[in-house]
Coordinates of C-alpha atoms in Angstrom, one line a residue:
M2 CA 81.7 85.8 89.4
T3 CA 85.2 86.5 90.4
T4 CA 87.3 89.7 90.3
S5 CA 89.2 88.3 87.4
T6 CA 87.5 90.0 84.5
S7 CA 88.2 91.2 81.0
K8 CA 89.4 94.5 82.5
R9 CA 92.8 93.0 83.0
R10 CA 95.2 93.8 80.2
A11 CA 98.5 92.1 79.2
V12 CA 101.0 94.2 81.1
R13 CA 104.3 92.9 82.2
A14 CA 104.2 91.9 85.9
I15 CA 106.7 93.3 88.4
P16 CA 108.7 90.6 90.2
T17 CA 108.0 90.3 93.9
P18 CA 111.0 90.6 96.2
H19 CA 111.5 87.5 98.4
P20 CA 108.7 85.8 96.4
D21 CA 108.6 82.7 98.7
T22 CA 107.7 84.8 101.7
T23 CA 104.7 83.4 103.7
P24 CA 102.3 85.3 105.9
R25 CA 103.9 83.7 109.0
Q26 CA 107.4 84.8 107.9
L27 CA 106.3 88.4 107.3
I28 CA 104.9 88.5 110.8
E29 CA 108.0 87.0 112.2
R30 CA 110.1 89.7 110.5
A31 CA 108.0 92.3 112.2
V32 CA 108.6 90.7 115.6
A33 CA 112.3 90.5 114.9
M34 CA 112.4 94.3 114.5
W35 CA 111.2 95.1 118.1
P36 CA 114.7 95.6 119.5
L37 CA 115.8 98.0 116.8
L38 CA 112.5 99.9 116.8
R39 CA 112.5 100.3 120.5
E40 CA 116.2 101.4 120.5
R41 CA 115.3 104.1 118.0
Q42 CA 112.0 105.3 119.6
E43 CA 113.6 108.4 121.2
E44 CA 115.4 109.3 118.0
T45 CA 112.3 108.8 115.9
E46 CA 110.3 111.1 118.2
A47 CA 113.0 113.7 118.4
N48 CA 113.3 113.8 114.6
R49 CA 109.5 113.7 114.2
R50 CA 109.9 111.2 111.4
V51 CA 111.0 107.6 110.7
S52 CA 114.6 107.6 109.6
D53 CA 115.7 106.6 106.1
D54 CA 117.6 103.7 107.5
T55 CA 114.6 102.4 109.4
N56 CA 112.4 102.8 106.4
D57 CA 114.9 101.0 104.2
R58 CA 114.6 98.1 106.6
L59 CA 110.8 98.1 106.4
V60 CA 111.1 98.2 102.6
E61 CA 113.6 95.3 102.5
A62 CA 111.4 93.2 104.8
G63 CA 108.5 93.6 102.4
F64 CA 106.0 95.1 104.9
Y65 CA 104.8 97.7 102.4
R66 CA 103.9 95.0 99.9
C67 CA 101.6 93.0 102.2
L68 CA 98.3 94.0 100.5
Q69 CA 99.9 95.1 97.2
P70 CA 98.7 93.2 94.2
R71 CA 100.9 90.3 93.0
R72 CA 100.8 91.7 89.5
F73 CA 102.6 94.8 90.7
G74 CA 105.2 93.1 92.9
G75 CA 103.2 92.6 96.1
Y76 CA 102.4 89.6 98.2
E77 CA 98.6 90.1 98.1
F78 CA 98.1 88.6 101.5
D79 CA 94.9 88.6 103.4
L80 CA 93.7 91.2 105.9
P81 CA 94.4 89.2 109.1
T82 CA 98.0 88.9 108.0
F83 CA 98.2 92.7 107.5
A84 CA 96.6 93.4 110.9
K85 CA 99.0 91.0 112.7
M86 CA 102.0 92.5 110.9
A87 CA 100.9 96.0 111.8
I88 CA 100.4 95.1 115.4
E89 CA 103.9 93.7 115.7
I90 CA 105.6 96.7 114.1
S91 CA 103.6 99.1 116.3
R92 CA 104.5 97.0 119.3
G93 CA 108.1 97.9 118.5
C94 CA 107.4 101.6 117.9
P95 CA 103.9 103.0 117.6
A96 CA 105.0 106.0 115.4
T97 CA 106.8 103.7 113.0
G98 CA 103.9 101.3 113.0
W99 CA 101.6 104.2 112.2
V100 CA 103.8 105.3 109.2
M101 CA 104.2 101.8 107.8
T102 CA 100.5 100.8 108.3
F103 CA 99.0 104.0 107.0
T104 CA 101.0 103.7 103.8
A105 CA 101.0 99.9 103.3
G106 CA 97.2 99.7 103.6
H107 CA 96.7 102.3 100.9
T108 CA 97.6 99.9 98.1
H109 CA 94.1 98.7 98.6
V110 CA 92.8 102.2 97.8
F111 CA 95.0 102.2 94.7
A112 CA 93.5 99.0 93.5
K113 CA 90.3 101.0 92.9
F114 CA 92.0 103.4 90.5
P115 CA 92.0 102.9 86.7
E116 CA 94.4 100.3 85.5
E117 CA 96.4 102.9 83.6
A118 CA 97.0 104.8 86.8
Q119 CA 98.2 101.7 88.7
V120 CA 100.6 100.8 85.9
W121 CA 102.0 104.3 86.1
G122 CA 102.2 104.4 89.9
Y123 CA 103.9 101.1 90.5
G124 CA 106.4 101.7 87.7
D125 CA 109.1 99.1 87.0
K126 CA 109.9 98.2 90.6
G127 CA 106.6 98.3 92.5
E128 CA 107.8 100.9 95.1
F129 CA 104.6 102.5 96.3
R130 CA 104.2 104.3 99.7
A131 CA 101.3 106.7 99.6
P132 CA 99.9 108.5 102.7
M133 CA 96.4 109.8 102.2
S134 CA 94.3 112.8 103.6
N135 CA 91.4 114.9 102.5
G136 CA 92.7 118.5 102.9
T137 CA 91.2 121.7 101.6
A138 CA 92.6 121.6 98.0
T139 CA 90.7 122.6 94.9
A140 CA 90.8 121.0 91.5
K141 CA 90.3 123.2 88.4
P142 CA 89.3 121.2 85.3
V143 CA 91.6 121.8 82.3
E144 CA 92.2 119.9 79.1
G145 CA 93.4 116.4 79.9
G146 CA 93.1 116.7 83.7
Y147 CA 93.0 119.1 86.6
V148 CA 95.2 121.8 88.2
I149 CA 95.4 121.3 91.9
N150 CA 96.0 123.9 94.5
G151 CA 95.8 123.7 98.3
N152 CA 96.9 121.9 101.4
F153 CA 96.7 118.4 102.7
D154 CA 97.3 118.0 106.5
Y155 CA 98.1 114.8 108.4
A156 CA 100.2 113.3 105.6
S157 CA 101.7 110.6 107.9
G158 CA 105.0 109.3 106.6
C159 CA 105.4 112.0 104.0
D160 CA 109.2 112.0 104.4
V161 CA 109.5 108.4 103.3
A162 CA 106.6 108.4 100.8
T163 CA 106.8 107.8 97.1
H164 CA 103.3 109.1 96.3
F165 CA 100.3 110.7 98.0
F166 CA 96.5 110.5 97.8
G167 CA 94.7 113.8 98.4
G168 CA 91.1 114.7 98.3
A169 CA 90.2 117.8 96.3
N170 CA 87.0 119.7 95.6
V171 CA 86.3 120.4 91.9
I172 CA 85.8 124.0 90.9
S173 CA 82.6 124.2 88.9
E174 CA 82.0 127.1 86.6
D175 CA 78.2 126.4 86.6
G176 CA 78.0 126.3 90.4
E177 CA 76.9 122.6 90.4
Q178 CA 78.5 120.5 93.1
K179 CA 80.8 117.9 91.5
P180 CA 81.9 114.6 93.0
R181 CA 85.0 115.0 95.1
L182 CA 88.2 113.8 93.6
N183 CA 90.8 111.4 95.1
V184 CA 94.0 112.5 93.4
L185 CA 97.2 110.6 93.1
F186 CA 100.4 112.7 93.2
E187 CA 104.1 111.9 93.0
K188 CA 105.8 113.1 96.1
S189 CA 108.1 115.3 94.0
E190 CA 105.1 117.3 92.9
L191 CA 104.3 118.5 96.4
E192 CA 106.1 120.6 99.1
I193 CA 106.3 119.4 102.7
I194 CA 105.3 122.0 105.2
D195 CA 106.5 121.1 108.7
N196 CA 103.5 121.8 110.9
W197 CA 103.5 118.5 112.9
Q198 CA 103.8 119.8 116.5
I199 CA 101.6 117.6 118.7
L200 CA 101.3 115.7 121.9
G201 CA 101.9 112.2 120.7
M202 CA 102.8 110.2 117.6
R203 CA 105.5 112.8 117.0
G204 CA 107.6 110.3 115.1
S205 CA 104.9 109.7 112.5
G206 CA 105.9 112.9 110.6
S207 CA 102.2 113.7 109.8
K208 CA 103.0 117.0 108.2
R209 CA 101.3 119.0 105.5
F210 CA 101.7 118.4 101.8
Q211 CA 101.1 121.6 99.7
A212 CA 100.1 121.6 96.0
T213 CA 100.8 124.7 93.9
E214 CA 99.5 124.6 90.4
V215 CA 100.1 120.9 90.0
F216 CA 98.7 119.4 86.9
V217 CA 97.3 115.9 87.3
P218 CA 96.0 113.9 84.3
D219 CA 92.5 112.5 84.3
M220 CA 93.7 109.0 84.9
R221 CA 95.2 110.0 88.3
A222 CA 92.1 111.8 89.5
S223 CA 89.4 109.3 90.4
Q224 CA 85.8 110.6 90.7
R225 CA 84.9 107.3 92.5
D226 CA 85.3 107.7 96.2
P227 CA 87.2 104.6 97.2
L228 CA 85.9 104.9 100.8
F229 CA 82.2 105.3 100.3
P230 CA 81.1 103.6 97.1
I231 CA 77.5 102.6 96.9
D232 CA 78.6 99.8 94.6
E233 CA 82.2 98.5 94.6
R234 CA 81.7 97.1 91.1
L235 CA 81.4 100.6 89.7
Q236 CA 85.0 101.4 90.8
P237 CA 87.3 102.0 87.9
G238 CA 89.7 99.3 89.2
Y239 CA 87.2 96.7 90.0
G240 CA 88.1 93.4 88.3
V241 CA 91.7 94.5 87.5
H242 CA 93.1 92.0 90.1
K243 CA 92.2 88.4 90.9
G244 CA 92.5 88.6 94.7
I245 CA 89.2 88.6 96.5
I246 CA 90.4 91.2 99.0
Y247 CA 90.0 93.9 96.3
A248 CA 86.2 93.2 96.1
G249 CA 85.6 94.8 99.5
P250 CA 85.4 98.5 100.6
S251 CA 88.7 100.3 101.4
M252 CA 87.1 102.0 104.4
N253 CA 87.5 98.7 106.3
I254 CA 91.1 98.5 105.5
L255 CA 91.7 102.0 106.8
M256 CA 89.8 101.2 110.1
C257 CA 91.9 98.1 110.4
E258 CA 95.0 100.2 110.1
I259 CA 94.2 102.4 113.1
A260 CA 92.9 99.5 115.2
A261 CA 96.0 97.5 114.6
V262 CA 98.3 100.4 115.6
A263 CA 96.2 100.8 118.8
V264 CA 96.5 97.2 119.7
G265 CA 100.2 97.2 119.0
T266 CA 100.7 100.3 121.2
A267 CA 98.8 98.6 124.0
W268 CA 101.0 95.6 123.8
A269 CA 104.1 97.8 123.9
A270 CA 102.7 99.5 127.0
L271 CA 102.1 96.1 128.7
D272 CA 105.7 95.1 127.8
A273 CA 107.0 98.2 129.4
Y274 CA 104.8 97.7 132.5
E275 CA 106.1 94.2 132.9
D276 CA 109.7 95.5 132.8
L277 CA 108.8 97.9 135.6
M278 CA 107.1 95.1 137.6
R279 CA 110.3 93.0 137.4
A280 CA 112.6 95.9 138.2
R281 CA 110.9 97.7 141.0
V282 CA 109.6 97.2 144.5
T283 CA 106.9 98.8 146.5
R284 CA 107.6 101.1 149.5
A285 CA 105.9 101.0 152.8
P286 CA 105.2 99.1 154.9
V287 CA 107.4 96.3 153.6
P288 CA 109.3 96.6 150.3
T289 CA 107.9 94.0 148.0
A290 CA 108.6 93.1 144.4
R291 CA 105.8 94.5 142.2
T292 CA 105.5 91.1 140.6
E293 CA 104.4 89.8 144.0
T294 CA 102.1 92.6 144.8
P295 CA 98.3 92.1 144.2
E296 CA 97.7 95.7 143.2
F297 CA 100.2 95.4 140.2
Q298 CA 99.1 91.9 139.5
R299 CA 95.5 93.0 139.1
R300 CA 96.5 95.9 136.8
Y301 CA 98.6 93.7 134.6
G302 CA 95.8 91.1 134.4
E303 CA 93.2 93.7 133.7
A304 CA 95.2 95.3 130.9
L305 CA 96.0 91.8 129.4
S306 CA 92.3 91.0 129.3
L307 CA 91.5 94.2 127.5
I308 CA 94.3 93.8 124.9
K309 CA 93.6 90.2 124.2
T310 CA 89.9 91.0 123.7
A311 CA 90.7 93.9 121.4
E312 CA 93.1 91.8 119.3
S313 CA 90.7 88.9 119.0
A314 CA 87.9 91.3 117.9
L315 CA 90.2 92.9 115.3
I316 CA 91.4 89.6 113.8
G317 CA 87.8 88.4 113.9
C318 CA 86.7 91.5 111.9
C319 CA 89.5 90.9 109.4
A320 CA 88.4 87.3 108.9
E321 CA 84.7 88.4 108.5
Y322 CA 85.9 91.0 105.9
M323 CA 87.7 88.4 103.9
E324 CA 84.6 86.1 103.9
L325 CA 82.4 88.9 102.8
C326 CA 84.8 89.7 100.0
R327 CA 84.8 86.0 99.0
L328 CA 81.0 85.8 98.9
D329 CA 80.9 89.0 96.8
A330 CA 83.6 87.8 94.3
E331 CA 82.7 84.2 94.1
E332 CA 79.0 83.8 94.9
D333 CA 77.6 87.1 93.9
V334 CA 76.5 87.9 97.4
R335 CA 77.0 91.6 97.6
F336 CA 79.2 93.3 100.3
T337 CA 76.8 95.9 101.4
P338 CA 77.5 99.3 102.9
E339 CA 75.7 98.2 106.1
A340 CA 77.9 95.2 106.5
S341 CA 81.0 97.4 106.0
Q342 CA 79.7 99.9 108.6
A343 CA 79.1 97.0 111.1
I344 CA 82.7 96.0 110.9
V345 CA 83.7 99.6 111.5
L346 CA 81.7 99.6 114.7
V347 CA 83.9 96.8 116.1
D348 CA 87.1 98.4 114.9
Q349 CA 86.2 101.5 116.8
Q350 CA 85.6 99.5 120.0
V351 CA 89.0 97.7 119.5
T352 CA 90.7 101.1 119.8
R353 CA 88.7 102.0 122.8
L354 CA 89.7 98.8 124.6
A355 CA 93.3 99.2 123.7
G356 CA 93.2 102.8 124.8
E357 CA 91.7 101.9 128.2
A358 CA 94.4 99.3 128.7
V359 CA 97.2 101.9 128.2
E360 CA 95.4 104.3 130.5
R361 CA 95.1 101.7 133.3
L362 CA 98.8 100.9 133.0
F363 CA 99.9 104.5 132.9
L364 CA 97.9 105.5 135.9
S365 CA 99.2 102.7 138.1
A366 CA 102.9 102.7 136.9
G367 CA 104.0 105.4 139.3
S368 CA 105.0 109.0 138.9
S369 CA 108.6 108.2 137.9
A370 CA 107.2 106.3 134.9
A371 CA 105.4 109.5 133.8
R372 CA 108.7 111.4 133.3
P373 CA 109.1 112.7 129.7
G374 CA 110.9 110.2 127.6
T375 CA 110.0 107.0 129.4
Q376 CA 108.3 104.3 127.4
I377 CA 105.1 104.3 129.4
E378 CA 104.8 108.1 129.1
R379 CA 105.4 108.0 125.3
Y380 CA 102.9 105.2 124.8
F381 CA 100.3 107.1 126.8
R382 CA 100.8 110.2 124.7
D383 CA 100.8 108.2 121.5
M384 CA 97.6 106.5 122.4
A385 CA 95.9 109.7 123.5
T386 CA 96.8 111.3 120.1
L387 CA 95.6 108.2 118.2
R388 CA 92.3 108.4 119.9
T389 CA 91.6 111.9 118.6
H390 CA 91.5 110.6 115.1
I391 CA 88.3 111.6 113.2
T392 CA 87.4 108.0 112.5
L393 CA 87.1 107.4 116.3
Q394 CA 84.4 109.9 117.1
F395 CA 81.9 107.1 117.8
D396 CA 78.6 109.0 117.9
R397 CA 78.8 109.8 114.2
N398 CA 79.1 106.2 113.2
W399 CA 76.4 104.9 115.5
E400 CA 74.0 107.4 114.0
S401 CA 75.1 106.6 110.5
V402 CA 74.7 102.8 111.0
A403 CA 71.2 103.3 112.2
R404 CA 70.3 105.6 109.3
T405 CA 71.6 103.1 106.9
H406 CA 69.7 100.2 108.6
F407 CA 66.4 101.9 108.8
G408 CA 66.7 103.6 105.4
V409 CA 66.0 107.1 106.7
G410 CA 68.8 108.8 104.7
P411 CA 71.7 108.2 102.4
V412 CA 74.6 106.0 103.5
G413 CA 76.4 108.3 106.0
S414 CA 79.8 108.8 107.4
M415 CA 81.9 105.8 108.3
G416 CA 83.8 106.5 111.4
G417 CA 83.7 110.3 110.9
F418 CA 84.5 110.6 107.3
A419 CA 81.5 112.0 105.5
P420 CA 81.0 111.2 101.8
P421 CA 80.2 114.1 99.6
P422 CA 76.4 114.6 99.2
S423 CA 76.6 114.0 95.4
S424 CA 78.5 110.7 95.8
A425 CA 75.4 108.6 96.2
G426 CA 74.1 109.7 92.9
A427 CA 77.3 109.7 90.9
T428 CA 77.5 107.3 88.0

């Protein structure tokens, strides 16, 4: 079977900007932005957000539409293209890469929503940039939908968003636990609370969204968890789009996001380290160019080996994901939760390798390179903050994978996100 089913209705398609864009061209546009993004790193960090002008350039280049369905004005490219694009933007500026990647990837989450919600969300132009977080919000059932109250922290890129996905717990009058909702908001329905004061990734603007008595209609409140479905084919949006990429779990897209930003940050650190090697000399006993000094040569080579290994593993995972999607959509070979979790394992190790590369470079770059505001110092802080992400607490996923494999419990958390206990039995 294919993902092209009778679910698709006759709705006018949204034209795609620069429709002749190829995957290679999209990646080349990302590389071309390095000089501008690096020039604006300090400004982005000081403002603790990506500027409107920078975001406009990201929009114009088409980066946010990489995984967006063609029907709604996107390119519908594959996951390896998305990962490579994200790496290159992050290589220019990790915080900007974080914002772009953690919104552009969520079009895959949106593809799991009911068709009616997608038609509403993409509107007439296909402009859709939606951060996502769980938060502590509650959803009170009312006629036609829910009333949402509460907070959603870590809304990366909230300043330049058009929409937002937030997890909310349903208030049940009978005390029975209900499936957790994934709610789609318009940005204008929420208030931004500036609570993003943190060591690194300061420019990501990962602030709090607050909902106060926000009514959300049923069609924008999915009871199907897009991250942890037991069966993708039960998702409301399954079959709405032809692309095989939408047959797979969204959790793997989210893990690809963070791994790609990590690899891009590591490449940025290696670029900065190379600049230092070319510009500086050692001290005693004889001043020697760092490029000619074995100590710095070894550190450069070691970091390069770690980064290349991490990037190869990530792209390999993306290719594996696409093949599993193809098998599911075209040959009816199911994309199992265990297969999804196995890919997550590798994505986590990708971030570890990239993080170790940045650490090695920082520790050997010299004290002057650790001064606040230098590129190496900023990349070190950005990577340290990235690695605190809940999805990178490895022990949780190792245990979960084993539980799934041996059948000793329900499908557990993927990378630290735990599905609600009732999700496995939801129908």
